[in-house]
Amino acid sequence: MLSLVFLVLFGPHVLFSTTPVAVIEPQDPALLIGSSLTATCTLGAGAELQAGALYWTLNGRRLPPSGPAPPGSPAPLGGRALSVTLRRLNGSRQRSGDNLVCHAGDGRVLAGSCLHVGMPPQKPVNLTCWSRNTKDLSCQWSPGGEGETFIPTQYILKYKLRWYGREKECEVYSAGQQHYSCHIPRDLALFTPYEIWVEAANQLGSNTSDVISLDILDVVTTDPPDRVAVSRVGEQEDQLSVRWASPPALKDFLFQAKYQIRYRLEDSEEWKVVDDVGNQTSCLLAGLWPGTVYFVQVRCNPVGIYGSRKPGIWSDWSHPTAASTPLTGRLQAESCEPKSSEPPSNSTLRRELKQFFGWVRKHATGCTGMSIKLYDQWRVWQQKTHRARNQGRVL
């Protein structure tokens, strides 16, 4: 009954037919860059048109008319079909493919075909993975070769436990300009190695990356250190104290963390990195400018989680914490270093150099090279010596 009503309402106005007005062959082909293609637009039996009235467009651009025209011109095939030959095709300009369309003389679209012109994917490379706090796994890779295939290419990250697991696929993907990544949020096993690889495929072929093997515990990174605080060291004009707490997510894990600090002047973009902090959660920065604001950050490397022998992966840097060194406007006792902006006199400079090199011969061993870091260590030693002498005088 419903079908009868439908015919009554729409029958006088619409002609329903399963026979298309025209058909393009081949339909939606996939082609290698540099290939040639001959396509044919054939009119249906009920079409009241002639091939001579048809024309072609490619991505909206009308192709030249029939006759002795250059490559790419259409040619009539009898009275019911029109062909066109495209040579030395370039990569598709859009991911959905290039639109090859057959039109009636009045501009009506009779039929269309999508040309997918590109390259098969090359072998994905640089597959690396990391786990944040042992709770998940993220992997990143790059397309092989130049990376551009010009047609839709699907990348699938697959993984399985090495000895007895079944193959699984990652589901949460993201793509950047130079790399792809995927995130596995849960249901991962510890103390058991995984095999991980990437499969790439499109309409022109497929390729597979090398298989990497890893244990989650060997690729752990963590949140940045917590509660980073920077404070002055009494009235010491060139020092700041930095303290922090271990990442809270690893509070219950067995691991030996190591830390790095970096700091910069308020009006500078250049960071100075302190590498030798070790596993302590505090550090004294010395050799700083008096009366100056510094920004400080700390990051963590969770080394040896549950006995893993692999080097850990550095966390992100903590949010910058700012503090300023004091500016007292007075000289330190027995200090040879003027606190003004004027350069030291030659006699003062010679005296400082003599003291410095004497300290180096006594305290620096092995292959220690001259550096600002070594000078900073000498300045700290010098200040401690001055304080000790002053305390002795008071007593």
Tab-separated table of C-alpha atoms in Angstrom:
chain	number	residue	atom	x	y	z
A	1	MET	CA	0.000	0.000	0.000
A	2	LEU	CA	2.839	2.386	0.849
A	3	SER	CA	4.539	1.769	-2.476
A	4	LEU	CA	1.308	2.693	-4.335
A	5	VAL	CA	1.084	6.005	-2.461
A	6	PHE	CA	4.731	6.744	-3.279
A	7	LEU	CA	4.122	6.199	-7.002
A	8	VAL	CA	1.068	8.426	-6.963
A	9	LEU	CA	2.920	11.276	-5.243
A	10	PHE	CA	6.123	11.216	-7.216
A	11	GLY	CA	5.361	9.339	-10.412
A	12	PRO	CA	4.241	12.346	-12.502
A	13	HIS	CA	7.420	14.305	-11.743
A	14	VAL	CA	10.341	11.852	-11.545
A	15	LEU	CA	11.500	9.200	-13.970
A	16	PHE	CA	13.108	6.347	-12.078
A	17	SER	CA	15.547	4.275	-14.072
A	18	THR	CA	18.326	1.890	-13.213
A	19	THR	CA	20.027	2.602	-16.522
A	20	PRO	CA	22.693	5.340	-16.183
A	21	VAL	CA	22.865	8.173	-18.702
A	22	ALA	CA	26.550	7.405	-19.306
A	23	VAL	CA	29.322	5.191	-17.922
A	24	ILE	CA	33.077	5.911	-17.686
A	25	GLU	CA	35.563	3.094	-18.020
A	26	PRO	CA	37.802	2.439	-16.169
A	27	GLN	CA	35.988	3.513	-13.027
A	28	ASP	CA	38.099	4.949	-10.169
A	29	PRO	CA	41.462	3.459	-11.262
A	30	ALA	CA	44.677	3.510	-9.177
A	31	LEU	CA	47.726	4.459	-11.252
A	32	LEU	CA	51.434	4.922	-10.729
A	33	ILE	CA	52.872	8.390	-11.213
A	34	GLY	CA	54.023	8.754	-14.833
A	35	SER	CA	51.413	6.340	-16.175
A	36	SER	CA	49.050	7.018	-19.103
A	37	LEU	CA	45.304	6.413	-19.107
A	38	THR	CA	42.670	6.166	-21.823
A	39	ALA	CA	39.140	6.601	-20.457
A	40	THR	CA	35.863	6.164	-22.358
A	41	CYS	CA	32.501	7.791	-21.686
A	42	THR	CA	29.731	5.601	-23.183
A	43	LEU	CA	26.162	6.894	-23.415
A	44	GLY	CA	23.313	4.735	-22.183
A	45	ALA	CA	20.707	3.275	-24.552
A	46	GLY	CA	18.026	5.777	-23.537
A	47	ALA	CA	20.199	8.882	-23.698
A	48	GLU	CA	19.044	11.313	-26.370
A	49	LEU	CA	22.578	12.636	-26.959
A	50	GLN	CA	25.422	12.179	-29.402
A	51	ALA	CA	29.082	11.743	-28.522
A	52	GLY	CA	29.963	14.793	-30.569
A	53	ALA	CA	28.133	16.986	-28.064
A	54	LEU	CA	30.119	15.663	-25.066
A	55	TYR	CA	33.278	17.016	-23.463
A	56	TRP	CA	35.655	16.131	-20.587
A	57	THR	CA	36.962	17.999	-17.530
A	58	LEU	CA	39.794	17.071	-15.168
A	59	ASN	CA	39.548	18.666	-11.715
A	60	GLY	CA	37.171	21.242	-13.185
A	61	ARG	CA	39.452	22.185	-16.098
A	62	ARG	CA	37.974	21.549	-19.537
A	63	LEU	CA	40.116	19.345	-21.742
A	64	PRO	CA	40.808	20.335	-25.367
A	65	PRO	CA	38.221	19.416	-28.067
A	66	SER	CA	38.489	16.409	-30.391
A	67	GLY	CA	40.616	16.415	-33.527
A	68	PRO	CA	44.369	16.544	-34.076
A	69	ALA	CA	44.982	18.088	-30.680
A	70	PRO	CA	47.885	17.500	-28.272
A	71	PRO	CA	47.907	14.548	-25.817
A	72	GLY	CA	44.922	14.699	-23.500
A	73	SER	CA	42.396	15.634	-26.168
A	74	PRO	CA	39.096	13.727	-26.400
A	75	ALA	CA	38.266	11.541	-29.401
A	76	PRO	CA	34.803	10.289	-30.512
A	77	LEU	CA	34.155	6.555	-30.763
A	78	GLY	CA	31.219	6.113	-33.120
A	79	GLY	CA	28.090	7.978	-32.122
A	80	ARG	CA	27.662	6.736	-28.546
A	81	ALA	CA	31.089	7.071	-26.901
A	82	LEU	CA	33.880	9.607	-26.356
A	83	SER	CA	37.421	8.744	-25.225
A	84	VAL	CA	40.282	10.771	-23.763
A	85	THR	CA	43.957	9.869	-23.265
A	86	LEU	CA	45.963	11.338	-20.370
A	87	ARG	CA	49.726	10.849	-20.494
A	88	ARG	CA	52.501	11.109	-17.915
A	89	LEU	CA	50.135	11.626	-15.008
A	90	ASN	CA	51.357	13.501	-11.932
A	91	GLY	CA	50.465	12.608	-8.364
A	92	SER	CA	46.895	13.330	-7.340
A	93	ARG	CA	46.386	16.878	-6.136
A	94	GLN	CA	43.884	15.880	-3.470
A	95	ARG	CA	43.592	12.836	-1.229
A	96	SER	CA	40.144	11.987	-2.540
A	97	GLY	CA	41.574	11.618	-6.072
A	98	ASP	CA	41.483	13.639	-9.293
A	99	ASN	CA	38.002	14.076	-10.771
A	100	LEU	CA	37.621	13.049	-14.437
A	101	VAL	CA	34.094	14.007	-15.548
A	102	CYS	CA	32.088	13.495	-18.737
A	103	HIS	CA	29.658	16.361	-19.545
A	104	ALA	CA	26.792	16.969	-21.942
A	105	GLY	CA	27.160	19.935	-24.253
A	106	ASP	CA	25.054	22.124	-21.916
A	107	GLY	CA	27.374	21.369	-18.968
A	108	ARG	CA	25.346	18.632	-17.288
A	109	VAL	CA	27.408	15.966	-15.544
A	110	LEU	CA	26.787	12.609	-17.150
A	111	ALA	CA	29.367	10.443	-15.363
A	112	GLY	CA	32.547	10.737	-13.333
A	113	SER	CA	35.592	8.737	-12.284
A	114	CYS	CA	38.179	9.337	-9.544
A	115	LEU	CA	41.815	8.882	-10.573
A	116	HIS	CA	44.134	7.873	-7.735
A	117	VAL	CA	47.645	8.614	-9.013
A	118	GLY	CA	50.514	7.993	-6.653
A	119	MET	CA	53.073	5.524	-5.338
A	120	PRO	CA	52.991	2.416	-3.136
A	121	PRO	CA	54.190	3.053	0.414
A	122	GLN	CA	57.812	2.467	1.247
A	123	LYS	CA	58.992	0.665	4.357
A	124	PRO	CA	58.124	2.657	7.536
A	125	VAL	CA	61.256	3.616	9.504
A	126	ASN	CA	62.408	4.975	12.890
A	127	LEU	CA	59.867	3.052	14.947
A	128	THR	CA	60.341	3.986	18.614
A	129	CYS	CA	58.120	3.438	21.659
A	130	TRP	CA	57.867	4.699	25.224
A	131	SER	CA	55.656	4.103	28.248
A	132	ARG	CA	54.542	6.833	30.630
A	133	ASN	CA	54.725	5.552	34.208
A	134	THR	CA	54.428	1.894	32.956
A	135	LYS	CA	50.669	2.460	32.413
A	136	ASP	CA	50.519	2.701	28.610
A	137	LEU	CA	52.582	2.534	25.417
A	138	SER	CA	53.021	5.126	22.682
A	139	CYS	CA	54.881	4.485	19.434
A	140	GLN	CA	56.050	6.827	16.694
A	141	TRP	CA	57.416	6.192	13.199
A	142	SER	CA	58.151	7.921	9.905
A	143	PRO	CA	57.068	6.986	6.372
A	144	GLY	CA	59.893	5.521	4.323
A	145	GLY	CA	61.622	7.397	1.498
A	146	GLU	CA	60.240	10.867	0.852
A	147	GLY	CA	57.037	9.861	2.642
A	148	GLU	CA	54.584	11.274	0.088
A	149	THR	CA	52.439	8.699	-1.731
A	150	PHE	CA	49.836	11.211	-3.100
A	151	ILE	CA	46.988	8.786	-2.376
A	152	PRO	CA	45.371	7.652	0.887
A	153	THR	CA	47.768	5.371	2.760
A	154	GLN	CA	46.790	3.498	5.902
A	155	TYR	CA	49.302	2.775	8.679
A	156	ILE	CA	48.493	0.074	11.235
A	157	LEU	CA	50.610	-0.492	14.356
A	158	LYS	CA	50.532	-4.159	15.369
A	159	TYR	CA	51.908	-5.797	18.498
A	160	LYS	CA	51.944	-9.090	20.358
A	161	LEU	CA	53.680	-10.784	23.231
A	162	ARG	CA	56.765	-12.432	21.807
A	163	TRP	CA	56.150	-16.026	22.822
A	164	TYR	CA	52.455	-16.658	23.296
A	165	GLY	CA	50.392	-13.553	22.578
A	166	ARG	CA	47.925	-13.074	19.773
A	167	GLU	CA	48.356	-10.235	17.311
A	168	LYS	CA	46.602	-6.969	18.222
A	169	GLU	CA	46.171	-3.614	16.511
A	170	CYS	CA	46.610	-0.150	17.991
A	171	GLU	CA	43.499	2.011	17.636
A	172	VAL	CA	44.308	5.615	18.682
A	173	TYR	CA	46.300	7.221	15.839
A	174	SER	CA	47.569	10.730	15.159
A	175	ALA	CA	49.626	12.173	12.322
A	176	GLY	CA	52.092	15.059	12.070
A	177	GLN	CA	54.001	16.524	9.162
A	178	GLN	CA	56.996	14.206	9.533
A	179	HIS	CA	55.746	11.260	11.561
A	180	TYR	CA	52.813	9.123	12.670
A	181	SER	CA	52.045	7.842	16.157
A	182	CYS	CA	49.652	5.542	17.979
A	183	HIS	CA	48.718	5.176	21.645
A	184	ILE	CA	47.852	1.950	23.492
A	185	PRO	CA	46.200	3.118	26.731
A	186	ARG	CA	45.803	-0.079	28.739
A	187	ASP	CA	46.017	-3.878	29.107
A	188	LEU	CA	49.793	-4.157	28.775
A	189	ALA	CA	51.933	-6.823	30.428
A	190	LEU	CA	55.137	-6.151	32.373
A	191	PHE	CA	58.243	-8.353	32.554
A	192	THR	CA	57.434	-9.842	29.138
A	193	PRO	CA	58.833	-8.602	25.800
A	194	TYR	CA	56.568	-7.384	23.023
A	195	GLU	CA	57.095	-7.542	19.280
A	196	ILE	CA	55.903	-4.366	17.525
A	197	TRP	CA	55.773	-3.374	13.856
A	198	VAL	CA	53.938	-1.090	11.405
A	199	GLU	CA	52.128	-2.112	8.224
A	200	ALA	CA	51.502	0.470	5.477
A	201	ALA	CA	49.099	-0.092	2.577
A	202	ASN	CA	47.304	1.778	-0.187
A	203	GLN	CA	45.693	0.896	-3.541
A	204	LEU	CA	49.103	0.456	-5.197
A	205	GLY	CA	50.838	-1.829	-2.691
A	206	SER	CA	51.940	-2.442	0.886
A	207	ASN	CA	55.075	-2.545	3.024
A	208	THR	CA	56.081	-3.499	6.566
A	209	SER	CA	58.591	-1.969	8.987
A	210	ASP	CA	61.262	-3.909	10.833
A	211	VAL	CA	59.969	-5.654	13.954
A	212	ILE	CA	61.264	-4.222	17.234
A	213	SER	CA	61.270	-6.111	20.513
A	214	LEU	CA	60.964	-4.373	23.877
A	215	ASP	CA	59.935	-4.794	27.489
A	216	ILE	CA	57.682	-2.031	28.839
A	217	LEU	CA	60.034	-1.563	31.811
A	218	ASP	CA	62.917	-0.726	29.466
A	219	VAL	CA	61.159	2.227	27.800
A	220	VAL	CA	59.602	4.029	30.767
A	221	THR	CA	59.432	7.786	30.952
A	222	THR	CA	57.636	9.641	33.679
A	223	ASP	CA	55.954	12.878	34.626
A	224	PRO	CA	58.283	15.809	35.394
A	225	PRO	CA	59.557	16.174	38.975
A	226	ASP	CA	56.995	17.553	41.414
A	227	ARG	CA	57.010	20.662	43.636
A	228	VAL	CA	60.035	22.379	42.104
A	229	ALA	CA	61.105	25.295	44.351
A	230	VAL	CA	63.894	27.826	43.816
A	231	SER	CA	65.088	30.046	46.670
A	232	ARG	CA	67.922	32.358	47.655
A	233	VAL	CA	70.905	31.159	49.693
A	234	GLY	CA	70.954	33.770	52.438
A	235	GLU	CA	72.622	36.914	51.086
A	236	GLN	CA	74.812	35.047	48.587
A	237	GLU	CA	74.485	37.204	45.502
A	238	ASP	CA	75.520	34.550	42.964
A	239	GLN	CA	73.688	31.463	44.245
A	240	LEU	CA	70.228	29.899	44.166
A	241	SER	CA	69.007	26.690	45.804
A	242	VAL	CA	66.778	24.312	43.784
A	243	ARG	CA	64.676	21.595	45.424
A	244	TRP	CA	62.102	19.167	44.015
A	245	ALA	CA	60.224	15.922	44.726
A	246	SER	CA	60.334	12.673	42.775
A	247	PRO	CA	57.542	12.119	40.224
A	248	PRO	CA	54.531	10.992	42.298
A	249	ALA	CA	53.419	8.354	39.772
A	250	LEU	CA	56.596	6.358	40.475
A	251	LYS	CA	56.390	6.631	44.254
A	252	ASP	CA	55.863	2.888	44.736
A	253	PHE	CA	58.309	1.710	42.062
A	254	LEU	CA	61.821	0.421	42.600
A	255	PHE	CA	64.075	2.645	40.508
A	256	GLN	CA	67.150	4.852	40.672
A	257	ALA	CA	66.245	8.221	39.185
A	258	LYS	CA	68.665	10.766	37.825
A	259	TYR	CA	67.888	14.416	37.242
A	260	GLN	CA	68.902	17.337	35.068
A	261	ILE	CA	68.496	21.040	35.720
A	262	ARG	CA	68.482	23.857	33.229
A	263	TYR	CA	68.264	27.587	33.877
A	264	ARG	CA	68.297	30.846	31.941
A	265	LEU	CA	68.230	34.583	32.483
A	266	GLU	CA	64.833	36.241	32.401
A	267	ASP	CA	65.585	38.114	29.154
A	268	SER	CA	67.435	35.258	27.422
A	269	GLU	CA	66.319	32.218	25.451
A	270	GLU	CA	69.569	30.315	25.989
A	271	TRP	CA	69.433	27.560	28.609
A	272	LYS	CA	72.419	26.328	30.581
A	273	VAL	CA	72.139	22.628	31.522
A	274	VAL	CA	73.505	21.028	34.707
A	275	ASP	CA	74.063	17.341	33.871
A	276	ASP	CA	75.720	15.944	36.985
A	277	VAL	CA	72.876	16.244	39.501
A	278	GLY	CA	72.616	12.447	39.946
A	279	ASN	CA	69.758	11.076	42.058
A	280	GLN	CA	69.648	13.859	44.657
A	281	THR	CA	66.587	16.078	44.851
A	282	SER	CA	68.341	19.377	45.491
A	283	CYS	CA	71.090	21.379	43.872
A	284	LEU	CA	72.976	24.638	44.418
A	285	LEU	CA	73.415	26.890	41.392
A	286	ALA	CA	76.508	29.089	41.738
A	287	GLY	CA	78.279	31.663	39.634
A	288	LEU	CA	75.045	33.556	38.894
A	289	TRP	CA	74.597	37.286	38.306
A	290	PRO	CA	73.510	39.251	41.405
A	291	GLY	CA	70.139	40.975	41.398
A	292	THR	CA	68.945	38.910	38.428
A	293	VAL	CA	65.790	36.864	37.757
A	294	TYR	CA	66.385	33.261	36.641
A	295	PHE	CA	63.966	30.649	35.302
A	296	VAL	CA	64.694	27.042	36.373
A	297	GLN	CA	63.377	23.675	35.158
A	298	VAL	CA	64.035	20.071	36.228
A	299	ARG	CA	63.472	16.746	34.464
A	300	CYS	CA	63.763	13.108	35.491
A	301	ASN	CA	65.148	9.921	33.989
A	302	PRO	CA	63.737	6.815	35.786
A	303	VAL	CA	66.739	4.506	35.503
A	304	GLY	CA	66.549	0.807	36.354
A	305	ILE	CA	62.851	0.370	37.116
A	306	TYR	CA	62.435	-3.064	38.745
A	307	GLY	CA	66.019	-3.892	37.803
A	308	SER	CA	65.891	-2.963	34.112
A	309	ARG	CA	69.394	-2.514	32.681
A	310	LYS	CA	68.315	-0.225	29.855
A	311	PRO	CA	68.847	3.550	30.102
A	312	GLY	CA	65.665	5.368	30.962
A	313	ILE	CA	63.929	8.023	28.862
A	314	TRP	CA	63.998	11.642	30.008
A	315	SER	CA	60.687	13.161	31.068
A	316	ASP	CA	59.441	16.522	29.859
A	317	TRP	CA	60.844	19.540	31.678
A	318	SER	CA	58.894	20.826	34.664
A	319	HIS	CA	57.073	24.139	34.371
A	320	PRO	CA	59.546	27.055	34.737
A	321	THR	CA	60.024	28.336	38.273
A	322	ALA	CA	61.377	31.879	38.733
A	323	ALA	CA	63.576	33.341	41.465
A	324	SER	CA	66.009	36.237	41.753
A	325	THR	CA	69.465	36.458	43.274
A	326	PRO	CA	69.971	39.109	45.988
A	327	LEU	CA	71.613	42.462	45.348
A	328	THR	CA	73.119	43.632	48.645
A	329	GLY	CA	75.367	46.382	47.270
A	330	ARG	CA	78.312	45.361	49.484
A	331	LEU	CA	81.453	43.351	48.848
A	332	GLN	CA	82.027	39.920	50.332
A	333	ALA	CA	84.828	39.664	52.857
A	334	GLU	CA	88.248	39.173	51.245
A	335	SER	CA	86.631	38.906	47.789
A	336	CYS	CA	88.804	39.992	44.874
A	337	GLU	CA	85.915	40.230	42.493
A	338	PRO	CA	84.368	43.713	42.154
A	339	LYS	CA	80.571	43.757	42.011
A	340	SER	CA	80.376	46.763	39.715
A	341	SER	CA	80.118	46.663	35.941
A	342	GLU	CA	83.653	48.027	35.640
A	343	PRO	CA	86.285	45.512	34.465
A	344	PRO	CA	88.858	44.432	37.090
A	345	SER	CA	92.254	46.062	37.063
A	346	ASN	CA	95.249	44.169	35.663
A	347	SER	CA	96.670	43.538	39.143
A	348	THR	CA	93.331	42.216	40.404
A	349	LEU	CA	92.924	40.002	37.355
A	350	ARG	CA	96.440	38.562	37.735
A	351	ARG	CA	95.786	37.850	41.413
A	352	GLU	CA	92.494	36.049	40.606
A	353	LEU	CA	94.115	33.968	37.854
A	354	LYS	CA	96.975	33.000	40.170
A	355	GLN	CA	94.484	31.883	42.841
A	356	PHE	CA	92.362	30.035	40.301
A	357	PHE	CA	95.202	28.066	38.703
A	358	GLY	CA	96.592	27.209	42.123
A	359	TRP	CA	93.205	25.775	43.062
A	360	VAL	CA	93.027	23.814	39.772
A	361	ARG	CA	96.409	22.161	40.398
A	362	LYS	CA	95.316	21.153	43.871
A	363	HIS	CA	91.684	20.077	43.312
A	364	ALA	CA	91.211	19.193	39.622
A	365	THR	CA	92.585	15.769	38.663
A	366	GLY	CA	92.740	13.638	35.555
A	367	CYS	CA	91.725	15.153	32.229
A	368	THR	CA	89.526	17.925	33.603
A	369	GLY	CA	89.364	20.715	31.026
A	370	MET	CA	89.193	24.434	31.648
A	371	SER	CA	85.576	25.585	31.565
A	372	ILE	CA	83.106	27.996	33.112
A	373	LYS	CA	81.802	25.055	35.132
A	374	LEU	CA	85.240	24.542	36.691
A	375	TYR	CA	85.439	28.265	37.439
A	376	ASP	CA	82.032	28.095	39.122
A	377	GLN	CA	83.265	25.265	41.335
A	378	TRP	CA	86.269	27.376	42.342
A	379	ARG	CA	84.010	30.318	43.183
A	380	VAL	CA	81.902	28.100	45.460
A	381	TRP	CA	85.064	26.792	47.182
A	382	GLN	CA	86.343	30.341	47.588
A	383	GLN	CA	83.104	31.497	49.200
A	384	LYS	CA	83.126	28.550	51.614
A	385	THR	CA	86.719	29.403	52.569
A	386	HIS	CA	85.776	33.028	53.226
A	387	ARG	CA	82.847	32.014	55.408
A	388	ALA	CA	85.020	29.605	57.387
A	389	ARG	CA	87.631	32.330	57.993
A	390	ASN	CA	84.984	34.840	59.086
A	391	GLN	CA	83.432	32.365	61.505
A	392	GLY	CA	86.910	31.694	62.953
A	393	ARG	CA	87.454	35.408	63.538
A	394	VAL	CA	84.113	35.748	65.312
A	395	LEU	CA	84.946	32.874	67.607
